[in-house]
Each structure stands twice: as structure tokens, then as C-alpha cells.
Coordinates of C-alpha atoms and ligand atoms in Angstrom, one line a residue:
X1 CA 0.6 7.3 23.6
X2 CA 1.4 9.8 26.3
X3 CA 0.1 13.3 25.8
X4 CA 3.6 14.7 26.0
X5 CA 5.0 12.4 23.2
X6 CA 5.4 14.4 19.9
X7 CA 5.0 12.2 16.8
X8 CA 7.6 12.5 14.0
X9 CA 6.5 10.7 10.8
X10 CA 9.3 10.2 8.3
X11 CA 8.6 8.9 4.8
X12 CA 10.0 9.3 1.4
X13 CA 7.5 11.9 0.4
X14 CA 6.0 14.8 2.2
X15 CA 2.2 14.7 2.1
X16 CA 2.3 17.7 -0.3
X17 CA 3.9 17.8 -3.7
X18 CA 5.7 21.3 -4.6
X19 CA 5.2 22.2 -8.2
X20 CA 6.6 25.2 -9.9
X21 CA 4.2 27.5 -11.8
X22 CA 5.4 30.3 -13.7
X23 CA 6.6 32.6 -10.9
X24 CA 5.6 30.8 -7.7
X25 CA 5.5 27.5 -6.0
X26 CA 2.3 25.6 -5.6
X27 CA 1.6 22.7 -3.1
X28 CA -0.8 20.1 -4.2
X29 CA -1.9 17.2 -1.7
X30 CA 0.0 13.9 -2.3
X31 CA -1.9 10.7 -3.1
X32 CA -1.3 7.0 -2.5
X33 CA -1.8 4.6 0.4
X34 CA 0.5 6.3 3.0
X35 CA -1.0 9.8 2.8
X36 CA -4.4 8.5 2.7
X37 CA -3.8 6.6 6.0
X38 CA -1.5 9.0 8.0
X39 CA -2.8 12.5 7.1
X40 CA -5.9 12.3 9.2
X41 CA -3.9 10.9 12.3
X42 CA -1.3 13.6 12.2
X43 CA -4.1 16.2 11.7
X44 CA -5.7 14.9 14.7
X45 CA -2.7 14.6 17.0
X46 CA -0.2 17.3 15.5
X47 CA 3.5 16.6 15.0
X48 CA 5.9 16.8 12.2
X49 CA 6.2 15.0 8.9
X50 CA 9.7 14.7 7.4
X51 CA 10.0 13.8 3.7
X52 CA 11.0 14.9 0.3
X53 CA 8.8 17.6 -1.3
X54 CA 8.7 16.0 -4.8
X55 CA 11.0 18.5 -6.7
X56 CA 14.6 18.3 -7.6
X57 CA 15.0 22.1 -7.9
X58 CA 17.5 23.7 -5.4
X59 CA 16.1 24.6 -2.0
X60 CA 15.7 28.3 -2.5
X61 CA 14.4 30.5 0.4
X62 CA 11.2 30.9 -1.9
X63 CA 10.6 27.2 -2.0
X64 CA 11.3 26.8 1.8
X65 CA 8.7 29.5 2.5
X66 CA 6.1 27.9 0.2
X67 CA 6.5 24.7 2.0
X68 CA 6.0 26.4 5.4
X69 CA 2.9 28.2 3.8
X70 CA 1.5 24.7 3.0
X71 CA 1.7 23.9 6.8
X72 CA -1.4 26.0 7.2
X73 CA -3.4 23.7 4.9
X74 CA -2.1 20.5 6.4
X75 CA -2.6 21.4 10.0
X76 CA 0.9 19.9 11.1
X77 CA 4.6 20.8 10.6
X78 CA 6.5 19.8 7.5
X79 CA 10.3 19.2 7.5
X80 CA 11.6 19.0 3.9
X81 CA 14.5 16.7 2.8
X82 CA 15.7 18.0 -0.5
X83 CA 17.1 15.7 -3.3
X84 CA 19.0 16.6 -6.5
X85 CA 18.3 15.0 -9.9
X86 CA 21.0 12.3 -9.5
X87 CA 19.8 11.4 -6.0
X88 CA 16.2 11.2 -7.2
X89 CA 17.4 8.8 -10.0
X90 CA 19.5 6.4 -7.9
X91 CA 17.9 6.5 -4.5
X92 CA 14.4 6.6 -5.6
X93 CA 14.1 5.5 -9.2
X94 CA 16.8 2.7 -9.1
X95 CA 17.4 1.5 -5.5
X96 CA 13.9 1.8 -4.2
X97 CA 11.9 1.2 -7.3
X98 CA 14.1 -1.0 -9.5
X99 CA 15.6 -3.0 -6.7
X100 CA 13.7 -3.2 -3.5
X101 CA 10.1 -2.8 -4.9
X102 CA 10.5 -5.7 -7.5
X103 CA 12.4 -8.0 -5.1
X104 CA 10.0 -7.4 -2.2
X105 CA 7.2 -8.3 -4.5
X106 CA 8.8 -11.5 -5.7
X107 CA 9.7 -10.0 -9.1
X108 CA 13.4 -10.7 -8.8
X109 CA 13.9 -10.8 -12.7
X110 CA 12.9 -7.2 -12.8
X111 CA 15.7 -6.0 -10.4
X112 CA 18.7 -4.2 -11.6
X113 CA 21.3 -4.3 -9.0
X114 CA 23.3 -1.3 -10.1
X115 CA 26.2 -0.9 -7.6
X116 CA 26.3 2.9 -7.8
X117 CA 22.6 3.1 -6.5
X118 CA 23.7 1.7 -3.1
X119 CA 26.0 4.6 -2.3
X120 CA 23.2 7.1 -3.1
X121 CA 20.7 5.2 -1.0
X122 CA 23.0 5.3 1.9
X123 CA 23.7 9.0 1.5
X124 CA 20.1 9.8 1.2
X125 CA 19.0 7.8 4.3
X126 CA 21.9 9.6 6.1
X127 CA 20.4 12.9 5.1
X128 CA 17.0 12.0 6.2
X129 CA 18.5 11.0 9.5
X130 CA 20.3 14.5 9.7
X131 CA 17.2 16.5 9.1
X132 CA 15.2 14.5 11.7
X133 CA 18.0 14.6 14.3
X134 CA 18.0 18.5 13.9
X135 CA 14.5 18.7 15.0
X136 CA 14.3 16.1 17.7
X137 CA 13.2 16.9 21.2
X138 CA 13.6 14.5 24.2
X139 CA 9.9 13.3 24.2
X140 CA 9.6 12.6 20.5
X141 CA 8.7 9.4 19.1
X142 CA 10.1 8.8 15.5
X143 CA 8.1 6.6 13.2
X144 CA 9.8 5.8 9.9
X145 CA 7.8 4.5 6.9
X146 CA 8.7 2.1 4.1
X147 CA 11.3 0.6 1.9
X148 CA 12.9 3.9 1.0
X149 CA 14.2 4.3 4.4
X150 CA 15.4 0.9 5.6
X151 CA 18.9 2.3 6.6
X152 CA 17.7 5.5 8.3
X153 CA 17.8 4.2 11.8
X154 CA 21.4 3.1 11.3
X155 CA 22.4 6.7 10.7
X156 CA 20.1 8.2 13.2
X157 CA 21.4 6.1 16.0
X158 CA 24.9 7.5 15.4
X159 CA 23.5 11.0 15.8
X160 CA 20.8 10.4 18.5
X161 CA 21.7 7.1 20.3
X162 CA 18.8 6.3 22.7
X163 CA 15.8 7.9 20.9
X164 CA 12.9 5.4 20.4
X165 CA 12.8 4.6 16.8
X166 CA 10.1 2.5 15.0
X167 CA 9.5 1.4 11.4
X168 CA 6.7 0.2 9.4
X169 CA 7.0 -1.7 6.1
X170 CA 3.9 -1.0 3.9
X171 CA 5.0 -3.5 1.3
X172 CA 5.6 -7.3 1.6
X173 CA 8.8 -8.6 3.1
X174 CA 10.4 -11.3 0.8
X175 CA 11.1 -14.9 1.5
X176 CA 14.6 -15.7 2.4
X177 CA 15.7 -17.3 -0.9
X178 CA 14.7 -14.0 -2.6
X179 CA 16.2 -11.7 -0.1
X180 CA 19.5 -13.6 -0.3
X181 CA 20.0 -12.2 -3.8
X182 CA 20.4 -8.7 -2.6
X183 CA 24.1 -7.6 -2.7
X184 CA 23.5 -5.5 0.3
X185 CA 21.5 -8.1 2.3
X186 CA 23.4 -7.9 5.5
X187 CA 23.5 -4.1 5.7
X188 CA 19.9 -3.8 5.1
X189 CA 18.9 -6.2 7.8
X190 CA 21.4 -4.7 10.3
X191 CA 19.7 -1.2 9.3
X192 CA 16.3 -2.6 10.3
X193 CA 17.6 -4.1 13.4
X194 CA 18.6 -0.6 14.7
X195 CA 14.9 0.1 15.2
X196 CA 13.2 -0.7 18.4
X197 CA 10.1 -2.0 16.7
X198 CA 9.7 -3.1 13.0
X199 CA 6.0 -3.5 12.0
X200 CA 4.7 -5.5 9.1
X201 CA 1.3 -5.8 7.4
X202 CA 0.9 -9.6 7.7
X203 CA 2.3 -12.7 9.5
X204 CA 3.7 -13.8 6.2
X205 CA 6.0 -10.7 6.1
X206 CA 7.1 -11.0 9.8
X207 CA 7.7 -14.7 9.4
X208 CA 10.0 -13.9 6.3
X209 CA 11.9 -11.3 8.2
X210 CA 12.5 -13.5 11.2
X211 CA 13.8 -16.2 8.9
X212 CA 16.1 -13.8 7.1
X213 CA 17.6 -12.5 10.3
X214 CA 18.1 -16.0 11.5
X215 CA 19.7 -17.1 8.3
X216 CA 22.0 -14.2 7.8
X217 CA 22.7 -12.6 11.2
X218 CA 22.7 -15.7 13.5
X219 CA 26.2 -14.9 14.6
X220 CA 25.1 -11.8 16.5
X221 CA 21.3 -11.9 16.9
X222 CA 19.0 -14.5 18.5
X223 CA 15.5 -14.8 17.0
X224 CA 12.5 -16.0 19.1
X225 CA 8.9 -15.9 18.1
X226 CA 5.8 -15.9 20.4
X227 CA 2.4 -15.9 18.6
X228 CA 2.4 -13.0 16.1
X229 CA 5.6 -11.3 17.5
X230 CA 9.2 -11.9 17.1
X231 CA 11.8 -10.6 19.5
X232 CA 15.3 -10.3 18.1
X233 CA 18.0 -10.0 20.7
X234 CA 21.5 -8.3 19.9
X235 CA 24.0 -10.2 21.9
X236 CA 26.7 -7.6 21.5
X237 CA 24.8 -4.6 22.6
X238 CA 22.3 -6.3 24.9
X239 CA 19.4 -4.7 23.0
X240 CA 16.2 -5.9 21.6
X241 CA 14.1 -5.3 18.4
X242 CA 10.5 -6.3 18.4
X243 CA 8.9 -7.3 15.0
X244 CA 5.0 -7.3 15.1
X245 CA 2.0 -7.4 12.8
X246 CA -0.1 -4.3 12.4
X247 CA -2.5 -4.6 9.4
X248 CA -3.0 -1.1 8.1
X249 CA -6.7 0.3 8.2
X250 CA -8.7 3.1 6.7
X251 CA -10.4 6.2 8.0
X252 CA -13.6 4.1 7.9
X253 CA -15.8 6.8 9.4
X254 CA -14.5 9.5 7.0
X255 CA -15.2 7.3 4.0
X256 CA -18.7 6.4 5.2
X257 CA -19.4 10.2 6.0
X258 CA -18.1 11.4 2.7
X259 CA -19.8 8.7 0.7
X260 CA -23.2 9.5 2.3
X261 CA -23.0 13.2 0.9
X262 CA -25.8 14.1 -1.5
X263 CA -23.2 15.0 -4.3
X264 CA -21.7 11.5 -4.1
X265 CA -25.1 9.8 -4.2
X266 CA -26.0 11.9 -7.1
X267 CA -22.8 11.0 -9.0
X268 CA -23.4 7.3 -8.1
X269 CA -26.8 7.4 -9.4
X270 CA -25.8 9.0 -12.6
X271 CA -23.1 6.3 -13.1
X272 CA -25.9 3.6 -12.7
X273 CA -28.4 5.4 -14.8
X274 CA -26.0 4.6 -17.6
X275 CA -25.9 1.0 -16.9
X276 CA -29.4 -0.2 -16.2
X277 CA -29.7 -3.9 -15.4
X278 CA -26.0 -4.2 -15.5
X279 CA -23.5 -5.1 -12.8
X280 CA -20.4 -3.1 -12.6
X281 CA -17.2 -4.8 -11.8
X282 CA -14.8 -2.1 -10.7
X283 CA -10.9 -2.2 -10.5
X284 CA -8.9 0.6 -9.1
X285 CA -5.2 0.2 -9.3
X286 CA -2.0 2.3 -9.5
X287 CA -0.3 1.5 -12.8
X288 CA 2.1 -1.2 -11.4
X289 CA 3.0 -4.7 -12.6
X290 CA 2.4 -6.1 -9.0
X291 CA -1.3 -5.3 -9.3
X292 CA -2.1 -8.0 -11.9
X293 CA -4.1 -5.8 -14.2
X294 CA -3.5 -7.7 -17.5
X295 CA -4.4 -11.1 -15.8
X296 CA -7.5 -9.5 -14.5
X297 CA -8.5 -8.4 -18.1
X298 CA -7.6 -11.9 -19.3
X299 CA -9.9 -13.4 -16.7
X300 CA -12.8 -11.2 -17.7
X301 CA -12.2 -12.0 -21.3
X302 CA -12.3 -15.8 -20.4
X303 CA -15.5 -15.3 -18.6
X304 CA -17.2 -13.4 -21.6
X305 CA -16.1 -16.2 -24.0
X306 CA -17.1 -19.0 -21.7
X307 CA -20.6 -17.5 -20.7
X308 CA -22.0 -15.7 -23.7
X309 CA -25.1 -14.8 -21.7
X310 CA -23.2 -12.2 -19.7
X311 CA -23.1 -10.0 -22.7
X312 CA -24.8 -6.6 -21.9
X313 CA -25.1 -7.8 -18.3
X314 CA -21.8 -6.8 -16.9
X315 CA -19.3 -3.8 -17.4
X316 CA -15.8 -3.8 -16.1
X317 CA -14.7 -0.3 -15.2
X318 CA -11.0 -0.3 -14.8
X319 CA -9.4 2.8 -13.4
X320 CA -5.6 2.9 -13.7
X321 CA -3.9 5.8 -11.8
X322 CA -0.7 7.0 -13.5
X323 CA 2.4 6.1 -11.5
X324 CA 6.1 5.9 -12.1
X325 CA 5.4 6.0 -15.8
X326 CA 8.8 7.3 -16.5
X327 CA 10.3 3.8 -15.9
X328 CA 10.4 1.4 -18.9
X329 CA 8.6 -1.4 -17.3
X330 CA 5.5 0.7 -16.5
X331 CA 5.4 2.2 -20.0
X332 CA 5.3 -1.4 -21.4
X333 CA 2.7 -2.4 -18.9
X334 CA 0.5 0.5 -19.9
X335 CA 0.6 -0.5 -23.6
X336 CA -0.1 -4.2 -22.6
X337 CA -3.2 -3.1 -20.7
X338 CA -4.4 -0.7 -23.5
X339 CA -3.9 -3.5 -26.1
X340 CA -5.9 -5.9 -24.0
X341 CA -8.8 -3.4 -23.5
X342 CA -8.9 -2.8 -27.2
X343 CA -8.9 -6.5 -28.0
X344 CA -11.8 -7.3 -25.5
X345 CA -13.9 -4.3 -26.6
X346 CA -13.1 -5.1 -30.4
X347 CA -14.3 -8.8 -29.8
X348 CA -17.5 -8.2 -27.8
X349 CA -18.8 -4.7 -28.1
X350 CA -22.4 -4.2 -29.5
X351 CA -24.2 -1.0 -30.2
X352 CA -25.7 -0.9 -26.7
X353 CA -22.8 -2.3 -24.8
X354 CA -19.1 -1.7 -24.3
X355 CA -17.6 -4.4 -22.1
X356 CA -14.6 -2.6 -20.6
X357 CA -14.6 1.1 -19.6
X358 CA -11.0 2.0 -19.2
X359 CA -9.8 5.2 -17.4
X360 CA -6.1 6.1 -17.3
X361 CA -6.1 9.1 -14.9
X362 CA -6.4 10.0 -11.3
X363 CA -9.9 10.5 -10.0
X364 CA -11.1 13.2 -7.6
X365 CA -12.1 11.9 -4.3
X366 CA -15.9 12.4 -4.9
X367 CA -15.7 10.6 -8.2
X368 CA -13.7 7.8 -6.8
X369 CA -16.4 7.3 -3.9
X370 CA -19.3 7.5 -6.3
X371 CA -17.6 4.5 -8.2
X372 CA -17.0 2.6 -5.0
X373 CA -20.6 3.3 -3.8
X374 CA -22.3 2.1 -7.1
X375 CA -20.2 -0.9 -8.2
X376 CA -21.6 -4.3 -7.5
X377 CA -18.3 -5.9 -7.3
X378 CA -14.8 -4.8 -6.7
X379 CA -11.9 -6.9 -8.0
X380 CA -8.3 -6.3 -6.7
X381 CA -5.9 -9.0 -8.3
X382 CA -2.4 -8.2 -7.1
X383 CA 0.3 -10.8 -7.5
X384 CA 1.5 -9.5 -4.1
X385 CA 0.5 -6.4 -2.2
X386 CA 1.4 -5.2 1.3
X387 CA -2.3 -4.7 2.2
X388 CA -4.4 -3.2 -0.6
X389 CA -6.4 -0.2 0.9
X390 CA -8.6 -0.1 -2.2
X391 CA -10.3 -3.3 -1.1
X392 CA -11.2 -1.9 2.4
X393 CA -12.3 1.5 0.9
X394 CA -14.7 -0.1 -1.3
X395 CA -16.4 -2.1 1.5
X396 CA -16.5 1.1 3.6
X397 CA -18.3 2.9 0.8
X398 CA -20.8 0.3 0.1
X399 CA -23.5 1.8 2.3
X400 CA -26.3 -0.4 0.9
X401 CA -24.2 -3.5 1.8
X402 CA -25.0 -5.2 -1.5
X403 CA -21.5 -5.4 -2.9
X404 CA -19.0 -8.3 -3.3
X405 CA -15.3 -8.1 -2.7
X406 CA -13.2 -10.2 -5.1
X407 CA -9.7 -10.4 -3.8
X408 CA -6.4 -11.9 -4.6
X409 CA -5.1 -14.3 -2.0
X410 CA -1.7 -12.5 -2.2
X411 CA -3.0 -9.1 -1.1
X412 CA -2.1 -8.6 2.7
X413 CA -5.9 -7.7 3.1
X414 CA -6.7 -11.4 2.3
X415 CA -5.3 -12.5 5.7
X416 CA -7.8 -10.2 7.4
X417 CA -10.8 -10.5 4.9
X418 CA -10.6 -14.1 3.6
X419 CA -13.8 -15.2 5.4
X420 CA -16.1 -13.0 3.7
X421 CA -14.4 -11.9 0.5
X422 CA -14.3 -14.3 -2.5
X423 CA -10.7 -15.2 -2.9
X424 CA -8.9 -16.3 -6.0
X425 CA -5.3 -17.1 -7.2
X426 CA -4.3 -14.2 -9.6
X427 CA -2.1 -16.5 -11.6
X428 CA -5.0 -18.8 -12.3
X429 CA -6.9 -17.1 -15.3
X430 CA -9.8 -19.8 -15.3
X431 CA -10.1 -19.7 -11.5
X432 CA -10.3 -16.0 -11.5
X433 CA -13.0 -16.0 -14.3
X434 CA -15.0 -18.6 -12.2
X435 CA -14.7 -16.3 -9.2
X436 CA -16.0 -13.3 -11.3
X437 CA -18.9 -15.5 -12.3
X438 CA -19.5 -16.6 -8.7
X439 CA -19.7 -13.1 -7.5
X440 CA -22.1 -12.0 -10.3
X441 CA -24.5 -14.9 -9.3
X442 CA -24.2 -14.4 -5.6
X443 CA -27.7 -14.0 -4.1
X444 CA -28.5 -10.8 -2.3
X445 CA -28.9 -12.3 1.2
X446 CA -25.3 -13.7 1.0
X447 CA -24.0 -10.5 -0.3
X448 CA -25.4 -8.6 2.5
X449 CA -24.3 -11.0 5.1
X450 CA -20.7 -11.1 3.7
X451 CA -20.5 -7.4 3.2
X452 CA -21.8 -6.6 6.7
X453 CA -19.1 -8.8 8.3
X454 CA -16.4 -7.2 6.0
X455 CA -17.5 -3.9 7.0
X456 CA -17.6 -4.6 10.8
X457 CA -14.1 -5.9 10.6
X458 CA -12.8 -3.0 8.6
X459 CA -14.5 -0.6 10.9
X460 CA -13.1 -2.2 14.0
X461 CA -9.5 -2.3 12.7
X462 CA -9.5 1.3 11.2
X463 CA -6.5 3.6 10.8
X464 CA -6.8 5.0 14.2
X465 CA -6.8 1.4 15.7
X466 CA -3.7 0.7 13.6
X467 CA -1.9 3.9 14.8
X468 CA -2.9 3.3 18.5
X469 CA -1.8 -0.2 18.4
X470 CA 1.5 0.5 16.8
X471 CA 2.4 3.3 19.1
X472 CA 1.3 1.4 22.2
X473 CA 3.4 -1.7 21.2
X474 CA 6.3 0.7 20.4
X475 CA 6.2 2.6 23.6
X476 CA 5.5 -0.3 26.0
X477 CA 7.2 -3.2 24.2
X478 CA 5.2 -5.7 26.1
X479 CA 4.0 -8.8 24.2
X480 CA 0.5 -8.0 25.6
X481 CA 0.3 -4.9 23.7
X482 CA 0.9 -6.5 20.3
X483 CA -2.0 -7.4 18.2
X484 CA -2.6 -11.1 17.7
X485 CA -3.2 -11.7 14.1
X486 CA -4.4 -14.5 12.0
X487 CA -1.9 -16.5 10.2
X488 CA -3.0 -17.1 6.7
X489 CA -1.7 -19.3 3.8
X490 CA -3.5 -18.9 0.3
X491 CA -4.4 -22.5 0.0
X492 CA -6.5 -22.2 3.0
X493 CA -9.3 -20.5 1.0
X494 CA -11.0 -23.6 0.1
X495 CA -11.5 -24.3 3.8
X496 CA -12.3 -20.7 4.7
X497 CA -15.1 -20.3 2.1
X498 CA -16.9 -23.4 3.5
X499 CA -17.3 -21.9 6.9
Ligands
LIG501 C1 1.1 1.0 -0.6 C2 1.3 -0.6 -0.6 C3 -0.5 -0.8 1.1 C4 -5.9 5.7 -5.8 N1 -6.3 6.2 -6.9 C5 -6.8 7.4 -6.6 C6 -6.8 7.5 -5.1 N2 -6.1 6.4 -4.8 C7 -5.8 6.1 -3.4 C8 -6.7 4.9 -2.9 C9 -5.9 4.2 -1.9 C10 -4.5 4.5 -2.3 O1 -4.5 5.5 -3.3 C11 -3.9 3.2 -3.0 O2 -3.5 2.3 -1.9 P1 -3.2 0.8 -2.1 O3 -3.1 0.2 -0.8 O4 -4.3 0.2 -2.9 O5 -1.9 0.7 -2.9 P2 -0.4 1.4 -3.0 O6 -0.6 2.9 -3.4 O7 0.4 0.5 -3.8 O8 0.1 1.5 -1.4 C12 -0.1 -1.2 -0.2 C13 -0.5 0.7 1.2 O9 0.9 1.3 0.8 C14 -0.7 1.2 2.7 O10 0.1 0.6 3.6 O11 -1.8 -1.1 1.3 O12 0.1 -2.6 -0.3 O13 1.7 -1.1 -1.9 O14 -6.0 5.0 -0.7 O15 -8.0 5.5 -2.5 N3 -7.4 8.5 -4.5 C15 -7.9 9.5 -5.4 N4 -8.0 9.5 -6.6 C16 -7.4 8.4 -7.3 O16 -7.5 8.3 -8.6 N5 -8.4 10.4 -4.6

């Protein structure tokens, strides 16, 4: 990226959440994959972050001042986009989280295609475009994130024609037969085609996108793929959109540094002291039906039933981070998880052993790192996931290189890590139980070898690599600047593990 280029990040949420205390506003740092990945980058480079501050209260002068005060903490500028209660409900609650989120994760039956949500989604995307247009300078580079803002470029183009605009989708892109169900399928694709670059997490997503454009917009757009990159030509306007694959990374060095701190080591030791001779299998997931938490518990139960000798030798620590709990599906999921944990502990507990330790809360960073550092195995079992940063963070924090990564074939991370993680199909309870058993029995030399390779890979393609590659591709738009990424189909795992 040229030194004169200012980076404008646009995402649904600002990296701080504004909360009202009795007589003042308080800014707390946001959580989730996007903030974890981008906050260090903006802090390093400087720039502006445009997003919703997390409150539906009217934008009083006091609230605006408190947001500006938070700039001192973040180290870069913040430009708030305010939403009212109704907008939050329809744009965020319904269109983003009850239409796009389930459909893009292959849960079409959970979609509620409420017609009124579309108008609000459009209006809010237009407002994001307006706030961004107002602060743009000629050398700015606008980088929009995620499924909440698929239509933003369409509006921004009408205010600021030629500005370079790029987009990254953090979640998967659905196959064409699912995408076709969307009542607004053509508008959403045309919105995306207003960006100069559209980035995806994995080849699977880029491929689905290219097929959707070909199937739905063939009259106007020509689709051509070369390696990991697709170029879509707009015949009417003589313009091109590039679609490339940029698997998101983590701040590897930051995780290693923080995990090496004495305070984390002490916490990790303390956690282990409580489980002598026991392997800890760790799960860290947001409360979400895409993360496969009930199936993970079922697989663990299956393993305990099938191999009674595991009693007392393994503990599953499942951390569930509260998320979107106000939506009905999430409340049901929470009850389902808690019932399963109760059943498993009821069936197997002994005076000296409880098989599942379940936490339903957010953890402080130090506590999270201590769990990562100490657990012998991490299991991430999503039915579908854009990437899954937890899997990468666990490897970075395994300083002793003795852990095992157990990973769903349907996480974007599997395309990158399949050679040295143990993969499983999260729909196959027996197969998942066998994968757990295999991980528990894996001899130390193999653990070390696999973990070293995983860590090398994650270190090399860290979040700074991700940003550099994305910006380089966006600004140069030469095929040579796009990463070439492995294509990966889940069935390939049998071959991969033999290598
Ligand atoms: C979306 C896509 C994609 C979690 N609990 C705590 C905590 N976290 C942090 C983790 C990690 C992040 O939140 C979760 O990231 P994931 O990637 O696992 O999942 P999503 O939130 O669904 O993220 C996903 C990602 O965007 C990035 O592109 O990988 O596929 O769905 O960073 O560390 N952090 C702290 N306490 C917690 O309790 N401090």
C-alpha cells in the first residue's frame, strides 16, 4: 500500500461498544473475529473505522463526544453510523442475522424472508455509504467488511463514482441453488459487482460466487477464472470486478508474546494442576447453531460410552460465548447445549471427575490464552464457518507444541490446515468420536511434528500478511498479486492424512 493511501475500514460495528451508565457513556472494546483481526492493523497504520456504535439511543452531542474520547484509546479515528431501534431490528436482527447468516451457512430452513427487512437493509447500507462519502479524501482506500454491507458500494458509487472500493466476506458464500432462494438475489449480486475487488476466505466461496454471477447475471457480466482468481467483466460499463481468495490470519506474534507472559503461564499451570494426568479437550465457540456444539457434545458422549477406559482421563472444557441470545433460535440452542451437558455429566460423573466443564460467558484475554496454552486438544466442529480463528489462535498459543487440532472439514481453516490437523465431518457423530480418540492417542513425536507445521503455516500467513496481500491485490489488480490458494474438498481428507 502506498504511504499516502489512507485506509478506511467499514463494518457493521465499530471496534468499541458504547454503553450508557447512569449519567455518562462508557466505551468498551468490541469482541469477535473481525475486531481481533483488524484492530492491530489500523493501530499500526492509522486510518478511520466507520461503523455502528452498538446503541440505539439518539445521537446526542454527549454520545458523539464520548465516541471521540474513545479514539484516544483505539489509536485511530472512529466515524459512527447511528441506527434506531427499528433499523437495528430489521437491518441487523432480521436481514443480516435471520436471512443472510443462515442462508450463507447452508441453513436455508432457518431463514425468514420478511419483505419489510429489505427496505431497511437498503436504507442502512445507503446511510453507511453517506457517512463514508462525507469523510473521503482523494487518496483514501475504502475496505468494506461482511454480509451486513453487501449493498454499500452500490450506494457509494452514486455519491463517489471512481473511488477504489473493496469488500471482504468473512462468512462463506453459498452454492448457487441456495443463493437462488433469495428474493433479492439479483440486487445483492449487482451490489457486490460494484466493488473493484471482492475477497473470500476460501476457494469454495469464490467458486460459488462466480457460479452465481454466471447463473444470474450472464446477460451483462462475463465471468472468467484463472487459478484462484475470477475476473468479472461488466459489458455495459466496460469495468471489471476481481474476486480472489484471502484466508484471514491472526496476529500470531501478539498471541505468542501474550501467552508467554508469566501471568498466563501461572493460570495455565493452575488449570492443569486441577486435572493431573488428564487431557483437556477444549472448545471455544460463540453461541451459534453453525458452530456444531450439540454434535460435538454428542460425539464426546459417544466416545465415553464406547471406550469406558477414558473415564477420568479426559475432560471437555466447553466455553460458549453469549451471542445474539435475543433471537429465538439462539435461546433454544442454549437450552439444548445445557441439557446435553447435564445428561453427560449425570451419566458419567464420579466423585473425582466431571466429564464436561461448561462455561457460558466471555473470558478475559488472559484466561482465554491460559486455556489455549494448557489444553492438549482443541476441537472446532462448525457445520460451516468462514475461517474459524479460534483454531489458529489455539495453535499460536501452544508454545510447547504438544497439542492437537481437531477441525471440521467445513471450516474455511480446513483448506489451509488440513495436512496437519485431524479433520472430521461434523455431521458424523461416530466419525467425530473416533477422531477424538485418535487425537487422545496420538504419540508425542507426531503431535510435535504436526503442531510445528501448523504453527509455521499460521505464522507465515498471519493477519498482516492477509492485509498486505488484500491491499496489494486491490490496488494493483494484477493477477500476479493475488494469492494462489489450495483448492480443497472435504472428501480429500482421507488422502491428505496419509501424506
Ligand atoms: C467471523 C466468521 C471468521 C471468542 N470468545 C472470546 C474471545 N473470542 C474471540 C476469539 C476469536 C473470535 O472471538 C471468534 O472468531 P471466529 O473466527 O472463531 O468466529 P466468528 O466470531 O463467527 O467470526 C468466522 C471470522 O469472522 C474472521 O473472519 O473466521 O468464520 O464467522 O478471535 O479469540 N475473545 C476473548 N474472550 C472470549 O470469551 N477475549
